[in-house]
XYZ file of C-alpha atoms in Angstrom:
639
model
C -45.440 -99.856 113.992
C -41.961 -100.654 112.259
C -39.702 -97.771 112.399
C -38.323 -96.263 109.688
C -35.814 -93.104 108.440
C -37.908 -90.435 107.262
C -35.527 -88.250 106.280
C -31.615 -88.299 106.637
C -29.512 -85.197 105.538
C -25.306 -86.462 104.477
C -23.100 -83.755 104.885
C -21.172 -82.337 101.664
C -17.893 -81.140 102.361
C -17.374 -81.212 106.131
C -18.262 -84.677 107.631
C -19.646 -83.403 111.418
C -23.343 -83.666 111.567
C -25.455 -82.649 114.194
C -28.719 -83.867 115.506
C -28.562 -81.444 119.015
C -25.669 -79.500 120.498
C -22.218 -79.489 120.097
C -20.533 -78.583 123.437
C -17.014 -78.577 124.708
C -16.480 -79.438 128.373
C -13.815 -78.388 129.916
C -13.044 -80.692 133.135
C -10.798 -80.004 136.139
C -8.546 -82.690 135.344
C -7.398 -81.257 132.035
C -9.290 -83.184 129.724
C -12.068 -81.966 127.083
C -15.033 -83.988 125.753
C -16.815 -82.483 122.857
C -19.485 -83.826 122.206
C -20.268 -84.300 118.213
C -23.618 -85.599 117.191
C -24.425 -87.296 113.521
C -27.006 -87.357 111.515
C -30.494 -88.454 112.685
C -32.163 -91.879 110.584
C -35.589 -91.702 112.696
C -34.763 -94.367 115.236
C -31.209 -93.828 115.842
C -28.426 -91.534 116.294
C -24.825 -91.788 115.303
C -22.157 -89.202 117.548
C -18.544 -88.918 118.439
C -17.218 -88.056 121.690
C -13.742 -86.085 121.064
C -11.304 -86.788 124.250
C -8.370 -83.834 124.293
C -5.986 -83.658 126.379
C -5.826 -79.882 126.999
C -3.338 -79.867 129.835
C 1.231 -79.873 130.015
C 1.103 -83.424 131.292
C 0.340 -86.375 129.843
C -3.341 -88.214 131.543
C -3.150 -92.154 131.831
C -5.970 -93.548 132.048
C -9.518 -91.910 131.714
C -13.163 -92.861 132.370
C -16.076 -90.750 130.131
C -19.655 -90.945 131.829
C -22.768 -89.472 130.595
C -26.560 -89.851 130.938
C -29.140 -90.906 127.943
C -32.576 -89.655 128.201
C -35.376 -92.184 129.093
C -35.953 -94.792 125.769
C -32.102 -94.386 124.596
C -29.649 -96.560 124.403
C -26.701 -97.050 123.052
C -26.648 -99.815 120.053
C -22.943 -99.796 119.371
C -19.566 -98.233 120.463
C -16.315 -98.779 119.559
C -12.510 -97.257 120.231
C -13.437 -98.093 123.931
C -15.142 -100.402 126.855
C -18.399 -99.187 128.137
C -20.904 -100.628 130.525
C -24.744 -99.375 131.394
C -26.425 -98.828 134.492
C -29.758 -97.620 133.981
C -29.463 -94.620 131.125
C -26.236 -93.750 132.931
C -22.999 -94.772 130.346
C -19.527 -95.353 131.639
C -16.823 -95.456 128.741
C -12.980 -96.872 129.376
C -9.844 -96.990 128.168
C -8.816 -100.051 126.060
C -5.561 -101.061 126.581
C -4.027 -98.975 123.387
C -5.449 -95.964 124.276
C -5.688 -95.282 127.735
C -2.509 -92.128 127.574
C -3.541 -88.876 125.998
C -0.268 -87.134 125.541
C -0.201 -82.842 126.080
C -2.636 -81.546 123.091
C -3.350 -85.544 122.048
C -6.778 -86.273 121.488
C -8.830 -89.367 120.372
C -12.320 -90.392 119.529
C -15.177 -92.388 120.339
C -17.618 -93.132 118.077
C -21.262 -94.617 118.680
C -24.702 -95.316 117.810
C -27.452 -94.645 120.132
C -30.957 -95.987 118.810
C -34.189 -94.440 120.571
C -37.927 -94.110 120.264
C -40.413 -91.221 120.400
C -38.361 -88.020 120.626
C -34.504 -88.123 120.509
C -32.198 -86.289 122.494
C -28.424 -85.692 123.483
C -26.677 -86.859 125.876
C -26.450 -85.633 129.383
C -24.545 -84.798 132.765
C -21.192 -85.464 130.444
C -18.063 -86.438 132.745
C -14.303 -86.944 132.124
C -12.728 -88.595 134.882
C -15.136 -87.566 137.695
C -14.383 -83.883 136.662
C -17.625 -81.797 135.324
C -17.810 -81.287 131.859
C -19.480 -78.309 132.001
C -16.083 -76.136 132.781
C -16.037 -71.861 131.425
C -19.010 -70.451 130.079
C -22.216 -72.409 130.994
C -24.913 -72.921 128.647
C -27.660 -71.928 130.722
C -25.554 -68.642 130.874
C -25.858 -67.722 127.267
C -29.311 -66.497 126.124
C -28.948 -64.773 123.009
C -30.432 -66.693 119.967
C -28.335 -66.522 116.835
C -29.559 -64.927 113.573
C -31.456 -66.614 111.225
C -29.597 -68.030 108.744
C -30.113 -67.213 104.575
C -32.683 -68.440 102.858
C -31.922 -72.220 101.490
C -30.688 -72.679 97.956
C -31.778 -75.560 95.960
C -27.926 -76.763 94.248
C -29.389 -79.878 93.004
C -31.814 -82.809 92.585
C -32.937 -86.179 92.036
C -36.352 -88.283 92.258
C -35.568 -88.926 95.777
C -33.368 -86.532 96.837
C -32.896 -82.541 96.860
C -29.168 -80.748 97.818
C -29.402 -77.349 99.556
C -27.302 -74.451 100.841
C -27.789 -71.546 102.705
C -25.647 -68.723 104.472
C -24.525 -69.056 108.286
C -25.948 -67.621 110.972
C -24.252 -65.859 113.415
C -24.136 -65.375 116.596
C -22.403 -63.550 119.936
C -21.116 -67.305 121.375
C -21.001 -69.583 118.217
C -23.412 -71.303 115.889
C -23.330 -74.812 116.560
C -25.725 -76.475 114.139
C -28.823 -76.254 112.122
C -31.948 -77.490 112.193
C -33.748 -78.328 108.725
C -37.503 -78.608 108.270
C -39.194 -79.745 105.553
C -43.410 -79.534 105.068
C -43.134 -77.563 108.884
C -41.834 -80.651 110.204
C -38.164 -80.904 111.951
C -36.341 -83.482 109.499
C -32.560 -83.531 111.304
C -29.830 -81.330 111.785
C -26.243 -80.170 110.724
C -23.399 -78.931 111.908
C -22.342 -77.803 107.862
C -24.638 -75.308 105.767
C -24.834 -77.846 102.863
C -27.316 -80.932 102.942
C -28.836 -83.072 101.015
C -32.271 -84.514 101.897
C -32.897 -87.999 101.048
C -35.538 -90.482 101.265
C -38.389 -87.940 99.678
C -41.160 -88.621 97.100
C -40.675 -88.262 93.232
C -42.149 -85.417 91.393
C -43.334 -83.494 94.653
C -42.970 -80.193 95.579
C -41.172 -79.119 99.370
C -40.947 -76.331 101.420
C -37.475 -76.158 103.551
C -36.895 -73.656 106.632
C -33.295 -73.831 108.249
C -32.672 -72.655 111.799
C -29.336 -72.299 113.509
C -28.817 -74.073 117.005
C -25.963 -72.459 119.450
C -24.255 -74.007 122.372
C -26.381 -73.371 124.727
C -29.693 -74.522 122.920
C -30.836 -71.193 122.070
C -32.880 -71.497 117.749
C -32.683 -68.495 115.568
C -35.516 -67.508 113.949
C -36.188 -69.632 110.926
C -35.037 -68.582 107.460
C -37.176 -67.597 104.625
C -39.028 -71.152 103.002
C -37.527 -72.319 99.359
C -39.851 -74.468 97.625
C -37.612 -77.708 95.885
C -38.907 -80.182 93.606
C -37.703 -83.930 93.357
C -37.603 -85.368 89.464
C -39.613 -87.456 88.404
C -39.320 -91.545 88.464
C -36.976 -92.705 85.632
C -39.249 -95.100 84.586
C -36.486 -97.161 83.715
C -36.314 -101.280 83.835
C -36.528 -101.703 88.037
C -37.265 -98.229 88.466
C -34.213 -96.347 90.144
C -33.907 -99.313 92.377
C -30.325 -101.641 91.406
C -31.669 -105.346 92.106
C -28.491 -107.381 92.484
C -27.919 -111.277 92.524
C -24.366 -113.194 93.653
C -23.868 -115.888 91.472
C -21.641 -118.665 92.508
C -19.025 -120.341 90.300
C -19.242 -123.236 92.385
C -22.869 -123.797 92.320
C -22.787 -125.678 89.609
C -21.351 -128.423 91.293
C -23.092 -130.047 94.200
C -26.400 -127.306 94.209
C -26.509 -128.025 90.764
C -27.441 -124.277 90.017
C -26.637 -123.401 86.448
C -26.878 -120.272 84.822
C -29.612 -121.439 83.115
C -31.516 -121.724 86.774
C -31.210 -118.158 86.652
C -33.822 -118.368 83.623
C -35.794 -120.830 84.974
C -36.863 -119.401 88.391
C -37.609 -116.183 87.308
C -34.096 -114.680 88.853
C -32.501 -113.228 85.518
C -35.779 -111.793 84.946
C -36.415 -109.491 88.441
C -32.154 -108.436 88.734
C -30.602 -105.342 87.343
C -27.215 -106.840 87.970
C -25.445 -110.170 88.404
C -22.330 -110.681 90.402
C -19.666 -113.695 89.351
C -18.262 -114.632 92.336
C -15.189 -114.623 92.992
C -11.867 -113.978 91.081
C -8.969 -114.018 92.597
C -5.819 -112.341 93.357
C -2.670 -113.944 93.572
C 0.534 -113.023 95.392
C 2.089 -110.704 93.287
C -1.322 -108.515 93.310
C -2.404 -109.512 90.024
C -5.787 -111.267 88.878
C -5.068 -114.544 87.384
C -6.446 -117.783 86.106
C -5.920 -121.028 87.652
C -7.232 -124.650 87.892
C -6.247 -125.493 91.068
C -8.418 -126.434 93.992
C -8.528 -123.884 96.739
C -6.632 -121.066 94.022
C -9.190 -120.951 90.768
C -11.695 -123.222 88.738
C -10.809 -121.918 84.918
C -12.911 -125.202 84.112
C -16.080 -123.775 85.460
C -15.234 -120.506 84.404
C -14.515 -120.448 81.218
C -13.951 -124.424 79.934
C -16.250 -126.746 80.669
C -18.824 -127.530 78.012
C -22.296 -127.804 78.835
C -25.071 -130.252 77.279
C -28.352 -128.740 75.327
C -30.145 -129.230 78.569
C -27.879 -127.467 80.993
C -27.675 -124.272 78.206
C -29.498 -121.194 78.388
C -29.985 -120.875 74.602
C -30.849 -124.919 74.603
C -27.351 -125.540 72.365
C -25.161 -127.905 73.468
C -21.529 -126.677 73.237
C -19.062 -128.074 71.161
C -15.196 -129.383 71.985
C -13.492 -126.816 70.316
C -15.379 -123.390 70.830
C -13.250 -120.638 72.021
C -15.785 -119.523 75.041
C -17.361 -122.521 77.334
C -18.050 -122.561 80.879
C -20.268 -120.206 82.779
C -18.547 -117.132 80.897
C -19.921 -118.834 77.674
C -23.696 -118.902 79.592
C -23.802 -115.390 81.127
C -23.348 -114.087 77.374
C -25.793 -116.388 76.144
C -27.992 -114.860 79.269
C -27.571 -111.855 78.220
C -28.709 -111.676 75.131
C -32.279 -113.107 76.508
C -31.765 -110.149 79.182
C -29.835 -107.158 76.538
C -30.192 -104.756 80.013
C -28.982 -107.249 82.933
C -25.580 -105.880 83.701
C -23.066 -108.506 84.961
C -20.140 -107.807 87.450
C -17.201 -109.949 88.371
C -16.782 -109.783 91.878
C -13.188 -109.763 92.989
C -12.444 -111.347 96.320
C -14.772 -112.615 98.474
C -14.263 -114.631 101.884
C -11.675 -116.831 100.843
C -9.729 -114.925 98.315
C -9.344 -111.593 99.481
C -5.405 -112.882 100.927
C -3.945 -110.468 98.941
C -5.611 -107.824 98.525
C -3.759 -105.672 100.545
C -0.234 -106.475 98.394
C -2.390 -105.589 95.424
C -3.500 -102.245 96.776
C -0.120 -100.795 97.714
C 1.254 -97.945 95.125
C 3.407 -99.771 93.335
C 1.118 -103.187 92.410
C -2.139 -101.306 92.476
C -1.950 -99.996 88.619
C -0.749 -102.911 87.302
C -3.416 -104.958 89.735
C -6.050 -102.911 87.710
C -4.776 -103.309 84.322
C -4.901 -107.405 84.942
C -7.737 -107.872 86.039
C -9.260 -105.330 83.151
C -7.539 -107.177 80.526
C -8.818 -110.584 82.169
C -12.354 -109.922 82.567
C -13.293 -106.776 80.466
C -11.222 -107.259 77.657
C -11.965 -110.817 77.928
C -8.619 -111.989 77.177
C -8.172 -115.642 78.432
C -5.091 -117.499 79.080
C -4.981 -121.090 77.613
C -4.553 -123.658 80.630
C -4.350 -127.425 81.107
C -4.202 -127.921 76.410
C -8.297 -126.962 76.601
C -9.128 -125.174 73.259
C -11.023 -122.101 74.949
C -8.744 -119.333 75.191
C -7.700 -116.120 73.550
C -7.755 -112.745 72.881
C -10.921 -110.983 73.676
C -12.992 -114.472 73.529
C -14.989 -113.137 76.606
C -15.116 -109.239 75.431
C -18.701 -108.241 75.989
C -19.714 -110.935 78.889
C -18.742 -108.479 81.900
C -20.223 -104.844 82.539
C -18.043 -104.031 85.340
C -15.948 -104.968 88.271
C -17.316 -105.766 92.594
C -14.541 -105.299 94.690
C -14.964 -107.732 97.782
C -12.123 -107.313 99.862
C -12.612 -108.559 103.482
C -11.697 -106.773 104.700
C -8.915 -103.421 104.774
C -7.684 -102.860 107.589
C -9.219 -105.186 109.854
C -9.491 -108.942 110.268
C -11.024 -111.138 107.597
C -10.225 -114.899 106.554
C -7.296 -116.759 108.364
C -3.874 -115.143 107.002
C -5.295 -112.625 105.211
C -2.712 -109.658 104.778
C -3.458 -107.000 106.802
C -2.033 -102.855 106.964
C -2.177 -100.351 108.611
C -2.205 -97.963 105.441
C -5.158 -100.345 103.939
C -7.690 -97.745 104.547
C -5.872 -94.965 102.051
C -4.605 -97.647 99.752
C -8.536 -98.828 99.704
C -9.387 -95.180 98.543
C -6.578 -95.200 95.886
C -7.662 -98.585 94.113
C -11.003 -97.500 94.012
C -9.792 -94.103 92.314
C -7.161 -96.572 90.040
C -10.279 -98.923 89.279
C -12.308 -95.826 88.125
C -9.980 -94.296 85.957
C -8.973 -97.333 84.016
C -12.589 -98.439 83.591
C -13.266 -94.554 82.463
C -9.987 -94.925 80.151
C -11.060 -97.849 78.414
C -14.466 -96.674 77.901
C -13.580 -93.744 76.306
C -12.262 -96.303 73.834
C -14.865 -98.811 73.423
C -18.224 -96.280 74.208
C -19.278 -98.853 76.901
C -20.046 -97.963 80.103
C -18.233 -99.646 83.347
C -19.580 -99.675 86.682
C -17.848 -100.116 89.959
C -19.015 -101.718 92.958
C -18.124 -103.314 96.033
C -19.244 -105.367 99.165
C -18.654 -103.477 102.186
C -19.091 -104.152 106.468
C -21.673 -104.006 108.721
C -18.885 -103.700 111.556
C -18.629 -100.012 112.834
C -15.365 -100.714 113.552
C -14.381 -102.602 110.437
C -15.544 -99.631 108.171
C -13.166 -96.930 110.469
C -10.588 -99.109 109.999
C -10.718 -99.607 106.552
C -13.211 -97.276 104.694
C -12.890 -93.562 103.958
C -16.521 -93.360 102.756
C -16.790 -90.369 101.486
C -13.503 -90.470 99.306
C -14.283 -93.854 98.011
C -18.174 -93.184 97.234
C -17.570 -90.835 94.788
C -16.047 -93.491 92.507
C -18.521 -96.315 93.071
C -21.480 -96.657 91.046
C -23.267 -98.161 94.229
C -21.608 -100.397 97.007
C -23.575 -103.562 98.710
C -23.762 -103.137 102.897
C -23.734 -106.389 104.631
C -26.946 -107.172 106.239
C -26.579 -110.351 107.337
C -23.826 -112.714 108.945
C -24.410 -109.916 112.203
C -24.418 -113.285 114.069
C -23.637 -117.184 113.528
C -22.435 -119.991 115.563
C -19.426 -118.998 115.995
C -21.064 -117.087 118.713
C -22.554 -119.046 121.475
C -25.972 -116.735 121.632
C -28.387 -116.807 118.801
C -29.803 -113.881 117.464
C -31.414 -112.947 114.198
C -28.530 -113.326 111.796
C -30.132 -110.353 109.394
C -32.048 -107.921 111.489
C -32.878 -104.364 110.421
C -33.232 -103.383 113.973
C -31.595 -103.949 117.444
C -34.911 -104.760 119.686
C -34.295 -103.670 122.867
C -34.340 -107.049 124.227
C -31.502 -107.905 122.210
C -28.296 -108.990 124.618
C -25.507 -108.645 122.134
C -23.160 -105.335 123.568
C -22.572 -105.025 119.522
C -26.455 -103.806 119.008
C -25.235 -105.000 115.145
C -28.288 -104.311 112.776
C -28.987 -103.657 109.159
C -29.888 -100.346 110.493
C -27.067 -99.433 112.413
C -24.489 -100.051 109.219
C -26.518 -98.045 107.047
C -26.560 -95.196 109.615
C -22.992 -95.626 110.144
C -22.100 -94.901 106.041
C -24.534 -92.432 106.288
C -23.306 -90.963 108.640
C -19.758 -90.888 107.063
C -20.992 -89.182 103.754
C -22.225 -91.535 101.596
C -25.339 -90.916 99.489
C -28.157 -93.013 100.328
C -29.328 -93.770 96.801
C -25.718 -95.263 96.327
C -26.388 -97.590 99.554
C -27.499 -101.814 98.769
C -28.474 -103.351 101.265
C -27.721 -107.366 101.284
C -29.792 -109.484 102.252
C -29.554 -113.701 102.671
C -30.634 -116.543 100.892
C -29.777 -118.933 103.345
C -29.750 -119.488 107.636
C -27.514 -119.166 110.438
C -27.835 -122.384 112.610
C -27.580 -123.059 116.485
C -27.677 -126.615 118.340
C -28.638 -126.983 121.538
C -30.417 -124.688 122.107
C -33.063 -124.388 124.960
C -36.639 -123.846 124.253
C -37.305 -120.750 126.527
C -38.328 -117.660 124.512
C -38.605 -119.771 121.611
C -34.722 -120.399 121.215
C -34.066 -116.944 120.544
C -31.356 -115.013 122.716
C -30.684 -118.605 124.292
C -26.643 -120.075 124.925
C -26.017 -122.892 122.330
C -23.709 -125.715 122.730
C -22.780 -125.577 118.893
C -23.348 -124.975 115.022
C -26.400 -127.029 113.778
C -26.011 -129.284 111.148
C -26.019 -128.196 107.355
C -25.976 -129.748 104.240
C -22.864 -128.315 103.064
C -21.355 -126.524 106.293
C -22.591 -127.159 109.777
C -24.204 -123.492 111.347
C -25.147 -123.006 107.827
C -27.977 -123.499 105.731
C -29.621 -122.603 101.684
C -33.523 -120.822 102.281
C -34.739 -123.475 99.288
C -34.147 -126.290 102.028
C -35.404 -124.601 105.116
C -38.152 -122.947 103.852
C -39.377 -126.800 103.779
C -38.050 -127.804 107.132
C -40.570 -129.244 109.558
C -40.945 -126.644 112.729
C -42.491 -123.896 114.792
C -41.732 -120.919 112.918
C -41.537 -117.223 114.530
C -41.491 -113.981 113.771
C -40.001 -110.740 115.289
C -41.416 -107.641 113.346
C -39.121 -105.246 115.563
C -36.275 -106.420 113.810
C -37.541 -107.788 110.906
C -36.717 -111.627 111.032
C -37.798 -114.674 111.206
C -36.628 -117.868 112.892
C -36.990 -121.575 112.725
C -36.805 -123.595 116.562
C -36.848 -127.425 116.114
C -35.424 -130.009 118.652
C -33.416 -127.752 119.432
C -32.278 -125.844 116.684
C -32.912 -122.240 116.218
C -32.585 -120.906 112.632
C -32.323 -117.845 111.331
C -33.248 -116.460 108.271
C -34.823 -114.434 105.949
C -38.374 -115.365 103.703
C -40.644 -114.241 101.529
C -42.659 -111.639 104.230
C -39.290 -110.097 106.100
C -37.651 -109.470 102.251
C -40.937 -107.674 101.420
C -40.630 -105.593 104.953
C -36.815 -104.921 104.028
C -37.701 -103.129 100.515
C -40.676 -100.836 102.460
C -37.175 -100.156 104.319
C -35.394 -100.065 101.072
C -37.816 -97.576 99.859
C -38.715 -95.492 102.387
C -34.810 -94.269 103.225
C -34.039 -93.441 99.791
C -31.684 -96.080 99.472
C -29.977 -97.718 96.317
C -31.576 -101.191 95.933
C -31.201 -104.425 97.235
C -28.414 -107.410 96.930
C -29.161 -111.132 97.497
C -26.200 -113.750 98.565
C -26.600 -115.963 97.379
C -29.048 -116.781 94.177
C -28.280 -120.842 94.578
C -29.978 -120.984 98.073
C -33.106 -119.704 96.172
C -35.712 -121.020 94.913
C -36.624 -117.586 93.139
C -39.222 -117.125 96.404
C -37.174 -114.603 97.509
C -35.671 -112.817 94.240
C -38.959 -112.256 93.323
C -40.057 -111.113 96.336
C -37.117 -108.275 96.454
C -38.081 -107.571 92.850
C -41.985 -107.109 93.855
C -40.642 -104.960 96.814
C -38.517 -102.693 94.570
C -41.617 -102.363 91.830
């Protein structure tokens, strides 16, 4: 049976979640390793293991070991080297942070998925020294007290925020436990929660008990009963449906906007996002017709026929709004509650994002790109008629930041910082209180999204969830491009889960990034997930186990980009097709291709997924490889 979150508690204020004890070990050689578990999504774990160097010397060098009970297994770990031998883990050094100077410390983070039962880690080690040092656990056998009775601070249709008074106890409270319906749902270190992932209109009973060091539970606390709303009943229910559309689809996939009409697309999406804009050197969004740097022509100039229109009016020389601008209005007055976003970035142009971020470009950054796509005003380029002030007012609802990525590696000479995590948070907050300022004007409302990693180790170098979700309107997570040909394995390029089987050391899943931002704070009905409208490739590739998990010698070849390739063709591709319900893909092998890629059944398994974590909605990239197969199908799974 596929395995999904049941119920997932996000921390308010303090950001240390607990799904079993929190222990300090204090080891011969001088080090600490605490041990900090995160919150519990049904089939994995995410934790921390805090390294302190507790002694008057500096340590070089250090080797953590500990033990995973029977059907763990760590999915992901970064900030360190680890190898397995059995359910025994041995973490190292990198080469950057092997010293711990006197009173130093550092941290590990990880993902540990599991089935059945979960539980922490064991038999913890720091440099062959036991971690187990003063006061034993199985020394201390007073229970704590039970903790106050849970307060209900706040709710949705999904989702109900609690707080209660701590325990205490004659050692230290370590965490609590939180049932709902007599049934454990996860734990916390904090004594705020929200539950997510719950049923509209339905009535709960919650119990809290408190969790010390050594294992001992308090009694429980006295039950509250909490209500979730009821369903919205809005267009698309609570769920945001969101397509990428491409400005340069128009050219060789031939995908107008009017396509959007035509397969059904415009019809099943809450929101459309215009990818990309750019952002130039000086940190400003501009317009350009330049190959490689902007298409204004597509954009905003070039005039379409009666038959390529959405309204089925050819445009005329002189009109001062053309282009796919000129079609997205016309769109939306056929669809008056579509919302339409102009993502900002992307792969290719997300150079400078980091120049546009620092603190003394990142208000005037804003203001451009405001003025450029909100307030519609249009600079006149190349002696074309369509320009002006305000010409495309009204056409955009908001602004997708797609910076790939802060912090970390993205495209080839991309600017990276080390400061690009904070200077993330503070563009976000600069985006939001422009878009706020000018609404107060106009009485429109502005949303704000983004595109964020799958990458563990992308989003700690460049995210501060928390601080940044509280200005976003909802953010996509990636879920897909996990894997590609420019690894020589193949693997399902979109999974939702890690199957055991799976090789990769990176465990990368669908799963595992939405645990990670969960994990980190963020709500979960502010969480997208993204799936694809198109296929990784791999060339030759063996036939054992069907192609999959099997060394390639190459990318396969693609109609526009070898290792690459749109769903509308390969849905039609002749082959033996194959499907892995653990991880929720499906994969094309044929003379020695493998393919992998998303259809109709494993976007209808990824809404149930949607659904059943209380998350946001879903995201397609991108709506030109579609045929509207799998739109729809997103839209039917988000009904």
């Amino acid at each position: 049976m596929r395995r999904l979150i049941r119920a997932l508690l996000i921390i308010g204020t303090v950001l240390v979640t607990a799904l079993g004890l929190t222990t300090t070990a204090h080891a011969q050689t001088g080090l600490t390793a605490e041990f900090r578990p995160g919150p519990d999504w049904g089939t994995g774990y995410a934790a921390d293991y805090v390294i302190t160097n507790d002694s008057a010397a500096t340590v070089s060098g250090w080797t953590l070991a500990f033990t995973l009970p029977d059907g763990h297994r760590v999915s992901a770990l970064w900030n360190a080297s680890y190898t397995v031998s059995g359910q025994r883990v041995t973490v190292t050094n990198t080469s950057w942070n092997g010293d711990i100077a006197p009173g130093g410390s550092l941290t590990i983070g990880f993902n540990v998925a599991y089935s059945g039962t979960n539980s922490p880690p064991v038999d913890c080690r720091i440099n062959d020294g036991d971690c187990t040092g003063g006061q034993g656990p199985g020394d201390d056998t007073e229970p704590p007290s039970a903790p106050g009775t849970p307060t209900v601070t706040g709710t949705t249709a999904r989702t109900v925020s609690l707080q209660w008074t701590a325990a205490t106890d004659n050692v230290g409270v370590t965490g609590y436990q939180v049932h709902v319906n007599g049934q454990a749902a996860t734990e916390t270190s904090g004594t705020t929660a929200t539950l997510t992932g719950l049923t509209p209109d339905t009535s709960y009973q919650v119990t809290v008990r408190a969790v010390d060091a050594a294992g001992n539970l308090s009694p429980f606390s006295a039950a509250a009963t909490a209500r979730t709303g009821p369903d919205s009943g809005e267009p698309g229910g609570e769920y945001r449906k969101v397509g990428y559309f491409t400005q340069w689809g128009i050219y060789g996939r031939n995908y107008l906007v009017k396509d959007m009409v035509i397969t059904g697309a415009a019809a099943d999406l809450t929101h459309i996002n215009y990818a990309f804009g750019n952002v130039n050197q000086q940190g400003r969004c501009f317009m350009a017709n330049q190959t490689g740097v902007g298409d204004a022509w597509a954009d905003y100039q070039r005039r379409f026929t009666a038959a390529e229109s959405v309204d089925g009016v050819g445009d005329v020389y002189n009109q001062p709004l053309a282009g796919n601008f000129n079609q997205l209005k016309e769109l939306k007055e056929l669809y008056p509650d579509l919302k339409i976003m102009m993502s900002l970035g992307g792969w290719t142009w997300s150079k400078y994002f980091s120049d546009a971020a620092l603190p003394q470009n990142r208000q005037a950054f804003v203001a451009s790109c405001i003025d450029l796509f909100i307030k519609g005003n249009l600079p006149c380029i190349g002696g074309e008629p369509q320009c002006g002030t305000g010409v495309a007012a009204g056409v955009f609802d908001g602004i997708d930041l797609d910076w790939e990525w802060p912090g970390s590696e993205g495209n080839t000479g991309n600017v990276i910082r080390p400061e690009d995590k904070q200077n993330f948070t503070a563009l976000v907050q600069e985006f939001r209180t422009q878009l706020d300022a000018l609404s107060r004007q106009t009485g429109d409302t502005y949303e704000l999204s983004a595109f964020l990693p799958a990458d563990p180790a992308k989003i700690d170098a460049g995210i501060e969830v928390a601080e940044v979700m509280a200005d976003f309107d909802f953010v996509t997570v990636q879920g897909y491009d996990l894997y590609g040909a420019w690894g020589n394995t193949t693997n399902h390029q979109a999974q939702i889960y890690s199957p055991p089987d799976d090789p990769s050391p990176t465990g990368w899943s669908g799963d595992q990034a939405i645990g990670t931002y969960l994990a980190q704070g963020a709500p979960a009905d502010k969480l997208v997930l993204g799936v694809p409208a198109y296929g990784r490739g791999w060339a030759g590739v063996p036939s054992t186990n069907n192609g999959l998990y099997q060394t390639a010698t190459g990318p396969a070849p693609g109609t526009w980009e070898n290792g690459i390739e749109d769903y509308d063709v390969l849905k039609n591709r002749p082959g033996t097709r194959y499907t892995d319900a653990e991880a929720m893909a499906v994969w094309l092998y044929v003379n020695g291709q493998f393919w992998s890629y998303d259809d109709e059944a494993t976007i209808l398994q990824k809404m149930d997924y949607v659904k059943a974590n209380g998350l946001g909605g879903a995201m397609i990239w991108s709506l030109d490889g579609d045929d509207g197969t799998l739109t729809g199908a997103m839209a039917t799974g988000l009904a």
